[in-house]
Amino acid sequence: MSEPRTALVTGGARGIGAEICRQLADRGLRVLVGARKREAAEEVCRAIGPAALPLALDVGSPLSVTEAVREAGELLGGGGIDVLVNNAGVSLDGEMRPPYLDEEVLLSTLDVNLLGAWRVAEAVVPGMVRAGYGRVVNLTSSYGSLALMDSGRHPAYRVSKTALNALTRMLAGELAGTGVLVNAADPGWTRSGMGGAAAPRGPEEGADTPVWLATLPEGDGTTGGLFAERRPLPW
Ligand SMILES: NC(=O)c1ccc[n+]([C@@H]2O[C@H](COP(=O)([O-])OP(=O)(O)OC[C@H]3O[C@@H](n4cnc5c(N)ncnc54)[C@H](OP(=O)(O)O)[C@@H]3O)[C@@H](O)[C@H]2O)c1
């Protein structure tokens, strides 16, 4: 039997991320559950079973990213990371809207939502290219779609997701023909710490499109796309 594929999910200890971990393990993948607090990741791993391994990972810290990828190498005993789900995200906006700028909120949001995903991709994608196989899924939001942008609500969050969409396109272009597929997934308004209790979708539904993109079969050419409910969404 061939080795199972290995996925790294950032922000995997709660919300949509924890559900993505569960669903990927259900599909037979080995899952590295990334979380800022190792104990939180361990708890999710206990619930999932032996397919899940905890990994301390703060995507806001370049040092933590380097250390986590080194630890992942040890845990995997030479095997690599085949699937990266950049799920970790923050929504820090208050009521302030353009033209007013809360610089601190904007920079903190970009640090996690854009740079966090970029840092982990930088650490993980070269291994995928060497292996000739990879799936990268960036958790974005319809709030980041320029085509749908109609107000200045949640400005830092929106700009961060628009920028993450741009990273998705650039990375997909750079990796064309390597076997590494890169896509963005909008989970929809989902019940979680960020989405709140009133959201219409449960975590199972929120995780569906990201998991679909993370497990695109060999030979599938879907890359450089933005999807919600498994259907294209305008950029
Ligand atoms: N829920 C929605 O309605 C919705 C809609 C559209 C898009 N999204 C996107 O979906 C993704 C998951 O959101 P969610 O609803 O599950 O949010 P959530 O419940 O607030 O969870 C956010 C996750 O991100 C992690 N995180 C935050 N900063 C981090 C950092 N510096 N390093 C590592 N992990 C960090 C959190 O870890 P800690 O436990 O350590 O804080 C947590 O696991 C996000 O990218 C979000 O923007 C959500």
Tab-separated table of C-alpha atoms and ligand atoms in Angstrom:
chain	number	residue	atom	x	y	z
A	1	MET	CA	0.000	0.000	0.000
A	2	SER	CA	1.283	3.496	-0.823
A	3	GLU	CA	1.935	6.055	1.918
A	4	PRO	CA	-1.010	8.338	2.705
A	5	ARG	CA	-0.728	11.955	1.591
A	6	THR	CA	0.100	14.417	4.362
A	7	ALA	CA	-1.730	17.695	4.887
A	8	LEU	CA	-0.792	20.675	7.027
A	9	VAL	CA	-3.736	22.763	8.202
A	10	THR	CA	-2.940	26.098	9.857
A	11	GLY	CA	-5.271	27.261	12.617
A	12	GLY	CA	-6.455	23.664	12.834
A	13	ALA	CA	-7.491	23.553	16.482
A	14	ARG	CA	-10.890	25.173	16.196
A	15	GLY	CA	-13.579	26.479	13.867
A	16	ILE	CA	-13.473	25.600	10.186
A	17	GLY	CA	-9.818	24.528	10.479
A	18	ALA	CA	-10.595	21.744	12.977
A	19	GLU	CA	-13.372	20.469	10.723
A	20	ILE	CA	-11.035	20.530	7.689
A	21	CYS	CA	-8.610	18.384	9.719
A	22	ARG	CA	-11.385	15.906	10.553
A	23	GLN	CA	-12.613	15.661	6.968
A	24	LEU	CA	-9.096	15.226	5.544
A	25	ALA	CA	-8.386	12.436	8.054
A	26	ASP	CA	-11.714	10.828	7.075
A	27	ARG	CA	-10.477	10.820	3.477
A	28	GLY	CA	-7.374	8.885	4.510
A	29	LEU	CA	-4.845	11.688	4.757
A	30	ARG	CA	-2.354	12.107	7.568
A	31	VAL	CA	-2.990	15.548	9.049
A	32	LEU	CA	-0.648	17.930	10.811
A	33	VAL	CA	-2.923	20.045	12.991
A	34	GLY	CA	-1.194	23.418	13.256
A	35	ALA	CA	-2.107	25.621	16.199
A	36	ARG	CA	-0.544	28.377	18.209
A	37	LYS	CA	-1.128	26.365	21.383
A	38	ARG	CA	0.188	22.829	21.102
A	39	GLU	CA	-2.291	21.591	23.747
A	40	ALA	CA	-5.201	22.803	21.616
A	41	ALA	CA	-3.832	20.873	18.635
A	42	GLU	CA	-3.321	17.796	20.830
A	43	GLU	CA	-6.970	17.895	21.877
A	44	VAL	CA	-8.157	17.900	18.249
A	45	CYS	CA	-5.727	15.088	17.450
A	46	ARG	CA	-7.083	12.964	20.310
A	47	ALA	CA	-10.587	13.377	18.874
A	48	ILE	CA	-9.501	12.487	15.325
A	49	GLY	CA	-7.224	9.563	16.117
A	50	PRO	CA	-3.756	8.454	15.036
A	51	ALA	CA	-3.978	10.034	11.565
A	52	ALA	CA	-3.643	13.458	13.198
A	53	LEU	CA	-0.431	14.902	14.599
A	54	PRO	CA	-0.162	18.167	16.578
A	55	LEU	CA	2.171	20.915	15.432
A	56	ALA	CA	2.894	24.191	17.253
A	57	LEU	CA	2.591	26.862	14.574
A	58	ASP	CA	2.068	30.612	14.824
A	59	VAL	CA	1.878	31.866	11.239
A	60	GLY	CA	2.509	35.405	12.495
A	61	SER	CA	6.052	34.421	13.464
A	62	PRO	CA	8.649	33.579	10.782
A	63	LEU	CA	10.659	31.733	13.452
A	64	SER	CA	7.667	29.605	14.432
A	65	VAL	CA	7.035	28.725	10.770
A	66	THR	CA	10.648	27.606	10.275
A	67	GLU	CA	10.598	25.623	13.512
A	68	ALA	CA	7.227	23.985	12.708
A	69	VAL	CA	8.338	22.863	9.250
A	70	ARG	CA	11.545	21.430	10.765
A	71	GLU	CA	9.462	19.578	13.390
A	72	ALA	CA	7.082	18.349	10.686
A	73	GLY	CA	10.059	16.867	8.826
A	74	GLU	CA	11.028	14.934	11.969
A	75	LEU	CA	7.456	13.768	12.630
A	76	LEU	CA	7.081	12.568	9.051
A	77	GLY	CA	10.389	10.721	9.080
A	78	GLY	CA	11.573	12.099	5.756
A	79	GLY	CA	8.136	12.274	4.119
A	80	GLY	CA	6.984	15.660	2.916
A	81	ILE	CA	3.891	17.834	3.128
A	82	ASP	CA	1.655	17.209	0.087
A	83	VAL	CA	-1.251	19.468	0.984
A	84	LEU	CA	-1.222	22.897	2.607
A	85	VAL	CA	-4.431	24.470	3.840
A	86	ASN	CA	-3.806	28.099	4.807
A	87	ASN	CA	-6.811	28.385	7.098
A	88	ALA	CA	-5.491	30.556	9.970
A	89	GLY	CA	-7.106	33.956	9.888
A	90	VAL	CA	-8.130	36.916	11.994
A	91	SER	CA	-10.828	39.544	11.689
A	92	LEU	CA	-9.854	42.525	13.833
A	93	ASP	CA	-11.759	45.473	12.338
A	94	GLY	CA	-13.849	47.793	14.444
A	95	GLU	CA	-16.266	50.353	13.077
A	96	MET	CA	-13.618	52.463	11.298
A	97	ARG	CA	-14.006	52.620	7.513
A	98	PRO	CA	-12.093	54.254	4.649
A	99	PRO	CA	-11.017	57.022	4.334
A	100	TYR	CA	-10.173	56.541	8.047
A	101	LEU	CA	-7.368	54.127	8.695
A	102	ASP	CA	-6.547	52.041	11.760
A	103	GLU	CA	-2.975	51.276	10.799
A	104	GLU	CA	-2.357	48.896	13.676
A	105	VAL	CA	-5.392	46.774	12.800
A	106	LEU	CA	-4.482	46.729	9.111
A	107	LEU	CA	-0.898	45.628	9.752
A	108	SER	CA	-1.886	42.958	12.316
A	109	THR	CA	-4.512	41.580	9.943
A	110	LEU	CA	-2.156	41.463	6.962
A	111	ASP	CA	0.492	39.822	9.139
A	112	VAL	CA	-1.700	36.764	9.712
A	113	ASN	CA	-4.052	36.624	6.716
A	114	LEU	CA	-1.540	37.466	3.971
A	115	LEU	CA	1.985	37.088	5.308
A	116	GLY	CA	1.070	34.054	7.409
A	117	ALA	CA	-0.107	32.137	4.364
A	118	TRP	CA	2.844	33.368	2.319
A	119	ARG	CA	5.399	32.376	4.992
A	120	VAL	CA	4.056	28.831	5.237
A	121	ALA	CA	3.844	28.499	1.449
A	122	GLU	CA	7.469	29.625	1.143
A	123	ALA	CA	8.513	26.948	3.631
A	124	VAL	CA	6.423	24.107	2.194
A	125	VAL	CA	5.889	24.598	-1.552
A	126	PRO	CA	9.493	23.937	-2.716
A	127	GLY	CA	9.164	20.397	-1.314
A	128	MET	CA	5.920	19.925	-3.247
A	129	VAL	CA	7.598	21.064	-6.461
A	130	ARG	CA	10.451	18.607	-5.896
A	131	ALA	CA	7.883	15.841	-5.335
A	132	GLY	CA	5.891	16.851	-8.426
A	133	TYR	CA	2.660	16.911	-6.414
A	134	GLY	CA	0.966	19.468	-4.203
A	135	ARG	CA	-2.325	21.088	-3.276
A	136	VAL	CA	-2.434	24.555	-1.725
A	137	VAL	CA	-5.747	25.948	-0.529
A	138	ASN	CA	-6.030	29.502	0.789
A	139	LEU	CA	-9.103	30.230	2.907
A	140	THR	CA	-10.439	33.496	1.604
A	141	SER	CA	-13.799	35.251	1.709
A	142	SER	CA	-16.285	36.744	-0.699
A	143	TYR	CA	-15.466	39.948	1.268
A	144	GLY	CA	-12.106	39.919	-0.550
A	145	SER	CA	-13.632	39.764	-4.031
A	146	LEU	CA	-13.052	43.035	-5.906
A	147	ALA	CA	-16.010	42.192	-8.111
A	148	LEU	CA	-18.304	42.058	-5.065
A	149	MET	CA	-16.742	44.942	-3.100
A	150	ASP	CA	-19.485	47.440	-2.402
A	151	SER	CA	-18.654	49.185	0.885
A	152	GLY	CA	-15.867	49.885	3.346
A	153	ARG	CA	-17.071	47.475	6.015
A	154	HIS	CA	-14.325	45.302	7.541
A	155	PRO	CA	-11.647	47.132	5.522
A	156	ALA	CA	-8.518	45.449	6.892
A	157	TYR	CA	-10.044	41.978	6.646
A	158	ARG	CA	-11.240	42.602	3.096
A	159	VAL	CA	-7.942	44.018	1.874
A	160	SER	CA	-6.095	41.102	3.467
A	161	LYS	CA	-8.267	38.565	1.641
A	162	THR	CA	-7.994	40.465	-1.668
A	163	ALA	CA	-4.218	40.324	-1.226
A	164	LEU	CA	-4.405	36.625	-0.383
A	165	ASN	CA	-6.385	36.131	-3.601
A	166	ALA	CA	-3.574	37.876	-5.497
A	167	LEU	CA	-1.039	35.564	-3.859
A	168	THR	CA	-3.178	32.609	-4.927
A	169	ARG	CA	-3.110	33.751	-8.567
A	170	MET	CA	0.618	34.492	-8.571
A	171	LEU	CA	1.533	31.215	-6.932
A	172	ALA	CA	-0.707	29.256	-9.302
A	173	GLY	CA	0.946	30.986	-12.270
A	174	GLU	CA	4.451	30.337	-10.959
A	175	LEU	CA	3.680	26.679	-10.302
A	176	ALA	CA	1.874	25.894	-13.552
A	177	GLY	CA	2.939	22.499	-14.866
A	178	THR	CA	4.684	21.404	-11.640
A	179	GLY	CA	1.862	19.228	-10.326
A	180	VAL	CA	1.138	21.762	-7.567
A	181	LEU	CA	-2.403	23.177	-7.756
A	182	VAL	CA	-3.187	26.412	-5.921
A	183	ASN	CA	-6.725	27.637	-5.279
A	184	ALA	CA	-8.686	29.926	-2.993
A	185	ALA	CA	-11.789	28.742	-1.129
A	186	ASP	CA	-14.557	30.842	0.383
A	187	PRO	CA	-16.211	28.730	3.112
A	188	GLY	CA	-19.273	31.000	3.205
A	189	TRP	CA	-20.658	32.557	6.366
A	190	THR	CA	-20.001	29.780	8.844
A	191	ARG	CA	-20.625	29.342	12.578
A	192	SER	CA	-17.276	29.695	14.371
A	193	GLY	CA	-15.359	32.097	16.593
A	194	MET	CA	-15.110	34.441	13.624
A	195	GLY	CA	-18.464	33.766	11.964
A	196	GLY	CA	-20.444	33.890	15.234
A	197	ALA	CA	-23.429	31.779	16.246
A	198	ALA	CA	-25.953	33.333	13.823
A	199	ALA	CA	-24.197	32.147	10.651
A	200	PRO	CA	-26.346	29.899	8.467
A	201	ARG	CA	-23.651	27.305	7.713
A	202	GLY	CA	-22.142	24.735	10.047
A	203	PRO	CA	-18.407	23.937	10.061
A	204	GLU	CA	-19.046	20.758	7.974
A	205	GLU	CA	-20.419	22.906	5.147
A	206	GLY	CA	-17.710	25.546	5.587
A	207	ALA	CA	-15.004	22.889	5.296
A	208	ASP	CA	-16.465	21.228	2.200
A	209	THR	CA	-14.998	23.421	-0.567
A	210	PRO	CA	-11.526	23.697	1.029
A	211	VAL	CA	-11.401	19.907	1.491
A	212	TRP	CA	-12.564	19.338	-2.098
A	213	LEU	CA	-9.738	21.574	-3.394
A	214	ALA	CA	-7.209	19.978	-1.017
A	215	THR	CA	-8.005	16.538	-2.406
A	216	LEU	CA	-8.309	17.266	-6.147
A	217	PRO	CA	-7.361	14.004	-7.811
A	218	GLU	CA	-4.135	13.347	-9.690
A	219	GLY	CA	-4.398	14.706	-13.239
A	220	ASP	CA	-6.928	17.395	-12.264
A	221	GLY	CA	-5.897	20.751	-13.703
A	222	THR	CA	-7.943	23.032	-11.451
A	223	THR	CA	-5.587	25.817	-10.374
A	224	GLY	CA	-5.615	29.577	-9.896
A	225	GLY	CA	-9.330	29.611	-9.098
A	226	LEU	CA	-11.595	31.071	-6.445
A	227	PHE	CA	-14.439	28.797	-5.357
A	228	ALA	CA	-17.456	28.844	-3.059
A	229	GLU	CA	-19.705	25.799	-2.721
A	230	ARG	CA	-17.404	24.112	-5.280
A	231	ARG	CA	-18.370	26.711	-7.896
A	232	PRO	CA	-16.271	29.586	-9.302
A	233	LEU	CA	-16.701	32.959	-7.612
A	234	PRO	CA	-15.666	36.207	-9.367
A	235	TRP	CA	-12.315	37.643	-8.202
B	1	LIG	N1	-16.485	31.833	9.597
B	1	LIG	C1	-16.793	32.483	8.500
B	1	LIG	O1	-17.953	32.900	8.304
B	1	LIG	C2	-15.750	32.720	7.447
B	1	LIG	C3	-16.166	33.277	6.224
B	1	LIG	C4	-15.240	33.489	5.216
B	1	LIG	C5	-13.912	33.136	5.428
B	1	LIG	N2	-13.521	32.595	6.631
B	1	LIG	C6	-12.113	32.245	6.773
B	1	LIG	O2	-11.992	30.896	7.195
B	1	LIG	C7	-10.812	30.731	7.986
B	1	LIG	C8	-11.178	30.051	9.299
B	1	LIG	O3	-12.060	30.930	9.993
B	1	LIG	P1	-12.962	30.471	11.236
B	1	LIG	O4	-14.310	30.982	10.944
B	1	LIG	O5	-12.759	29.048	11.573
B	1	LIG	O6	-12.306	31.423	12.354
B	1	LIG	P2	-12.017	31.183	13.905
B	1	LIG	O7	-13.021	30.283	14.489
B	1	LIG	O8	-11.860	32.551	14.470
B	1	LIG	O9	-10.621	30.449	13.876
B	1	LIG	C9	-9.487	31.115	13.401
B	1	LIG	C10	-8.325	30.163	13.448
B	1	LIG	O10	-7.151	30.874	13.009
B	1	LIG	C11	-6.151	30.648	13.978
B	1	LIG	N3	-5.154	31.717	14.035
B	1	LIG	C12	-5.348	33.042	14.202
B	1	LIG	N4	-4.149	33.678	14.233
B	1	LIG	C13	-3.214	32.722	14.064
B	1	LIG	C14	-1.805	32.728	14.004
B	1	LIG	N5	-1.083	33.857	14.140
B	1	LIG	N6	-1.139	31.552	13.811
B	1	LIG	C15	-1.837	30.398	13.686
B	1	LIG	N7	-3.171	30.314	13.760
B	1	LIG	C16	-3.843	31.476	13.946
B	1	LIG	C17	-6.883	30.504	15.307
B	1	LIG	O11	-6.042	29.879	16.220
B	1	LIG	P3	-6.104	30.197	17.821
B	1	LIG	O12	-7.042	29.147	18.366
B	1	LIG	O13	-4.698	30.036	18.268
B	1	LIG	O14	-6.617	31.598	17.978
B	1	LIG	C18	-8.054	29.651	14.863
B	1	LIG	O15	-7.679	28.299	14.792
B	1	LIG	C19	-10.216	32.131	8.153
B	1	LIG	O16	-9.169	32.319	7.235
B	1	LIG	C20	-11.382	33.042	7.840
B	1	LIG	O17	-10.962	34.308	7.367
B	1	LIG	C21	-14.415	32.389	7.621
